[in-house]
PDB file of C-alpha atoms in Angstrom:
ATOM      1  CA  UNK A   1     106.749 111.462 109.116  1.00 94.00           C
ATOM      2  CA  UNK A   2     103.633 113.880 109.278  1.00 91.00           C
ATOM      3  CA  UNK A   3     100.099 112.132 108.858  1.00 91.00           C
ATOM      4  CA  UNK A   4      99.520 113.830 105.517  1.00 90.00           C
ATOM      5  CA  UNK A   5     102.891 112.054 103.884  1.00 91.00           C
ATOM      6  CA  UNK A   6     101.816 108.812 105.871  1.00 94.00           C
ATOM      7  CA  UNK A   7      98.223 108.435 104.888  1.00 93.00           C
ATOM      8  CA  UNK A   8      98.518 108.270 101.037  1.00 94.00           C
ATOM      9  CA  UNK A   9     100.428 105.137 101.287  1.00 94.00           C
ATOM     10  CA  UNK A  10      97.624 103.602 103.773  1.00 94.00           C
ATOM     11  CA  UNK A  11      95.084 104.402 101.225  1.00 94.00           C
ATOM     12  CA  UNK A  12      97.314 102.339  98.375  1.00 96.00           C
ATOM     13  CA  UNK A  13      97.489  99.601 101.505  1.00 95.00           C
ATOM     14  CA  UNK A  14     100.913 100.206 102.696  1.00 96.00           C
ATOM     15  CA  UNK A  15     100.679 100.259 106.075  1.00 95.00           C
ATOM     16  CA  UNK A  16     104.782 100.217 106.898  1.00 95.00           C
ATOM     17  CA  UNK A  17     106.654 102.258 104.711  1.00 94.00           C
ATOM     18  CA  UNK A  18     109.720 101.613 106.589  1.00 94.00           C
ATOM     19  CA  UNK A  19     109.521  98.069 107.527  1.00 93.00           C
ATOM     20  CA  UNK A  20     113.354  98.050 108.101  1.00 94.00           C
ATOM     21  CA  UNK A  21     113.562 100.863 110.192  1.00 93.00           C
ATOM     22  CA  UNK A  22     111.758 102.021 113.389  1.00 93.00           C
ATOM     23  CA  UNK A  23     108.327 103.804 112.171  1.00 95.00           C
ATOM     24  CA  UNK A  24     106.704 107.186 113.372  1.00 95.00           C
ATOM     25  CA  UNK A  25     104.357 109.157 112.544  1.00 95.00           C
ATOM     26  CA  UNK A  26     103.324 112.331 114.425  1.00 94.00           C
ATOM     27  CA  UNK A  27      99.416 112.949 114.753  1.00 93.00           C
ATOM     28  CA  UNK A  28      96.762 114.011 117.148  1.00 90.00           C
ATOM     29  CA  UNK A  29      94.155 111.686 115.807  1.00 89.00           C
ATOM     30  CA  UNK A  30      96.086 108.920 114.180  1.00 89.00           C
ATOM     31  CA  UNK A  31      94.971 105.198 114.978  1.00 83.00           C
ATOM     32  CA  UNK A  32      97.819 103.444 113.427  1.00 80.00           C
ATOM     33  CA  UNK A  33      96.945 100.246 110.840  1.00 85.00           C
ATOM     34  CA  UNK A  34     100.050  98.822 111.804  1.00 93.00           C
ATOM     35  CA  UNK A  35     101.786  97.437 115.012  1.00 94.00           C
ATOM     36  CA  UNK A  36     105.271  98.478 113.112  1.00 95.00           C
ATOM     37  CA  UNK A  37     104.573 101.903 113.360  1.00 95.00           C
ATOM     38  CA  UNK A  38     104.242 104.186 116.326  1.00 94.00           C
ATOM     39  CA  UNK A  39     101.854 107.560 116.306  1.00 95.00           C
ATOM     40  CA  UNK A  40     103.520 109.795 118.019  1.00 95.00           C
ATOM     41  CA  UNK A  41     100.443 112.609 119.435  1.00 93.00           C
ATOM     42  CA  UNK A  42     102.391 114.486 121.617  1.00 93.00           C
ATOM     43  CA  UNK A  43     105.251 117.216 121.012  1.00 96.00           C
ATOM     44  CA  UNK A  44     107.143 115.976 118.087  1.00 95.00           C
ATOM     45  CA  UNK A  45     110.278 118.252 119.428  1.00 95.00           C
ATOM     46  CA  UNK A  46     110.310 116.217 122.870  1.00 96.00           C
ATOM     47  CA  UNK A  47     109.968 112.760 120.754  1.00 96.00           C
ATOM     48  CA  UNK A  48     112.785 114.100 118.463  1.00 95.00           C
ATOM     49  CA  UNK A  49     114.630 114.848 121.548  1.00 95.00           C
ATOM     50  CA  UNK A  50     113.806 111.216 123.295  1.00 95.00           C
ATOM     51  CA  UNK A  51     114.686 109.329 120.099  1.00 94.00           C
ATOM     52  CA  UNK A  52     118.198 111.121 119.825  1.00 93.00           C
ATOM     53  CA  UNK A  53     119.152 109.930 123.530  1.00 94.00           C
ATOM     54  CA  UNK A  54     118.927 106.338 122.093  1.00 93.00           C
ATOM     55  CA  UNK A  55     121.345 104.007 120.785  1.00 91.00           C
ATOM     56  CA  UNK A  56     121.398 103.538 117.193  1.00 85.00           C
ATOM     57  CA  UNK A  57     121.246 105.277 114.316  1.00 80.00           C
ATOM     58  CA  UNK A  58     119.952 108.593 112.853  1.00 89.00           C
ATOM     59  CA  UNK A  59     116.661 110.422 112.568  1.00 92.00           C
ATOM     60  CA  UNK A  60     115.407 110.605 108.624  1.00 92.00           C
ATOM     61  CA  UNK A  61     112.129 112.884 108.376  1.00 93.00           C
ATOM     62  CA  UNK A  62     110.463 111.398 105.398  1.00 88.00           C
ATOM     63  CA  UNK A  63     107.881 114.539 103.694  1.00 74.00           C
ATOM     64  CA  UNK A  64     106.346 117.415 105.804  1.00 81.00           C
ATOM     65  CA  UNK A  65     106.804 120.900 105.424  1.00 90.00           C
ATOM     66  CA  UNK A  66     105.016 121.776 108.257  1.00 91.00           C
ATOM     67  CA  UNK A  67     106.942 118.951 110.323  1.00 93.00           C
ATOM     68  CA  UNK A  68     110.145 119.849 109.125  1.00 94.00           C
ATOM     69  CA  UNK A  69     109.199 123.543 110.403  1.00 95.00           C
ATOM     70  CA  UNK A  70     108.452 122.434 113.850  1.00 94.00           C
ATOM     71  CA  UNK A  71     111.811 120.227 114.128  1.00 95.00           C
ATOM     72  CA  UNK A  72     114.318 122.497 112.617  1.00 95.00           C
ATOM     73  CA  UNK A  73     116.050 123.172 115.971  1.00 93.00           C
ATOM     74  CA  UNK A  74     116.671 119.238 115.820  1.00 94.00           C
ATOM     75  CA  UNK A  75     117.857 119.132 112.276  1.00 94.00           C
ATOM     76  CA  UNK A  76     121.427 118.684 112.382  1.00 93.00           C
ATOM     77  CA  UNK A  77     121.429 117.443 108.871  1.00 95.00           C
ATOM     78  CA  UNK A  78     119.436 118.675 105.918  1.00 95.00           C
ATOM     79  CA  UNK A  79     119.865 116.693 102.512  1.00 95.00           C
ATOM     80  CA  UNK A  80     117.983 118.027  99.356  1.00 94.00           C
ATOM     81  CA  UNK A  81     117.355 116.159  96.575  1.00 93.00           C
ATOM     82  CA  UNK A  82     117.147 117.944  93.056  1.00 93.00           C
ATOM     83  CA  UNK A  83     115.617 116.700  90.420  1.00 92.00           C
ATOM     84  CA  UNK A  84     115.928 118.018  86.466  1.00 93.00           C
ATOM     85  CA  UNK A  85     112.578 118.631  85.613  1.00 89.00           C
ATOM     86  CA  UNK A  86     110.050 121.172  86.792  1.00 85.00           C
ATOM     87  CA  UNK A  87     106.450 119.353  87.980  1.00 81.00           C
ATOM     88  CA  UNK A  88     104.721 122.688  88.887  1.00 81.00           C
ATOM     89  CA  UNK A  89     103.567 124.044  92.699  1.00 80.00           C
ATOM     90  CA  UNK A  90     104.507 121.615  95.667  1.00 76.00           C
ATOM     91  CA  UNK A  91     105.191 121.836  99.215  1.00 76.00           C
ATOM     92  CA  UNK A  92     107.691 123.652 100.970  1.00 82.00           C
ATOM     93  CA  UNK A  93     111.073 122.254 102.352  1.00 90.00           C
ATOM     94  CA  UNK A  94     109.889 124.493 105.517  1.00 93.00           C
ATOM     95  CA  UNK A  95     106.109 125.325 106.416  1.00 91.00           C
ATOM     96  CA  UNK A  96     105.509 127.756 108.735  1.00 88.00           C
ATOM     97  CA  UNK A  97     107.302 130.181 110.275  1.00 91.00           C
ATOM     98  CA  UNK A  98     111.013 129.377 111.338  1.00 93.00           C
ATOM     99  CA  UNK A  99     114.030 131.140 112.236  1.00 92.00           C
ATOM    100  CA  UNK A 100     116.587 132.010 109.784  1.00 93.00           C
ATOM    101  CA  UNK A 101     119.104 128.959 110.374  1.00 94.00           C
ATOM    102  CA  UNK A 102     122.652 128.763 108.770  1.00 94.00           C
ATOM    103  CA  UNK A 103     123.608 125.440 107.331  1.00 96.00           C
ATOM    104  CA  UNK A 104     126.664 124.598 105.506  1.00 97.00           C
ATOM    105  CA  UNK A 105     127.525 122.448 102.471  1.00 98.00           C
ATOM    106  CA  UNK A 106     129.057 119.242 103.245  1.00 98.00           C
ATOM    107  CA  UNK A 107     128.343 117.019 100.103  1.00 98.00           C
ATOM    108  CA  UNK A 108     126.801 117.015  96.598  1.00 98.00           C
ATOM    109  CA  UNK A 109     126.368 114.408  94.357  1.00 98.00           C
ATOM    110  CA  UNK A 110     125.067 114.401  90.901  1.00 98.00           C
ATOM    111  CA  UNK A 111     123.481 111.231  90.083  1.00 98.00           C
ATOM    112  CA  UNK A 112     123.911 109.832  86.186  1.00 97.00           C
ATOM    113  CA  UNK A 113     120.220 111.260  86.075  1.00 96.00           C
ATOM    114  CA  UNK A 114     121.236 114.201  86.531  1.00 97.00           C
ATOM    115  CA  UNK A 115     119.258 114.285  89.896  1.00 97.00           C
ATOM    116  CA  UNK A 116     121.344 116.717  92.778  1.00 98.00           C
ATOM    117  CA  UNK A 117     122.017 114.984  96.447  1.00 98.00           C
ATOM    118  CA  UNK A 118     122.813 118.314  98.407  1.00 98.00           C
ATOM    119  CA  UNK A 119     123.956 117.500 101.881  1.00 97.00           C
ATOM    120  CA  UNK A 120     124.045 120.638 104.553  1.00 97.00           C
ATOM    121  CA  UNK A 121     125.410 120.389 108.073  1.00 97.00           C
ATOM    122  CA  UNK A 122     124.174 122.851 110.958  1.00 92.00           C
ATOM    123  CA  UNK A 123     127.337 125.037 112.096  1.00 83.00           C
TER     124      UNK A 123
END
């Protein structure tokens, strides 16, 4: 996750969003609060790329337009969740400048909410 998605919850005191899962967050300036989570200052593209080449499972980006802008060309899976209710201005799927990128459909569920689960694969 980007600092700005990861620093709200620090405020509130949680310190390890994740605790069952293996914990990044990418920032030049970050000291992290916890030992369970891992700052990543560097290229977030290389990590991406160095986290892929290990065993286990996948890579969930958790908030961060801008983030999610810089990693597209690592996004092999994009799922979008809909909700039924407008809140008002909010931040972009994709933050910056990108390259047009063609994904296709490969789920949707509709949740008794009414809440979307759009799942697109890269081609």
């Amino acid at each position: 996750m980007g600092r700005g998605t990861y620093e709200p919850g620090v405020r509130e005191g949680v310190t390890s969003p994740y605790s069952h899962l293996g914990q990044y967050v990418v920032s030049g300036g970050l000291t992290s609060p916890d030992p369970a989570v891992n700052v990543i200052s560097g290229d977030p593209v290389e990590a991406v790329r160095a986290l892929k080449r290990e065993p286990g499972g996948g890579i969930w980006l958790a908030g961060g337009g801008r983030l999610a802008a810089s990693l597209l060309p690592e996004i092999d899976e994009l799922v979008l969740k809909i909700y039924p209710f407008v809140l008002g201005k909010g931040i972009g799927v994709f933050d910056g400048d990108i390259a047009p990128t063609h994904l296709a459909l490969a789920d949707t569920r509709v949740l008794g909410s009414g809440a979307a689960i759009h799942t697109y694969a890269r081609k």
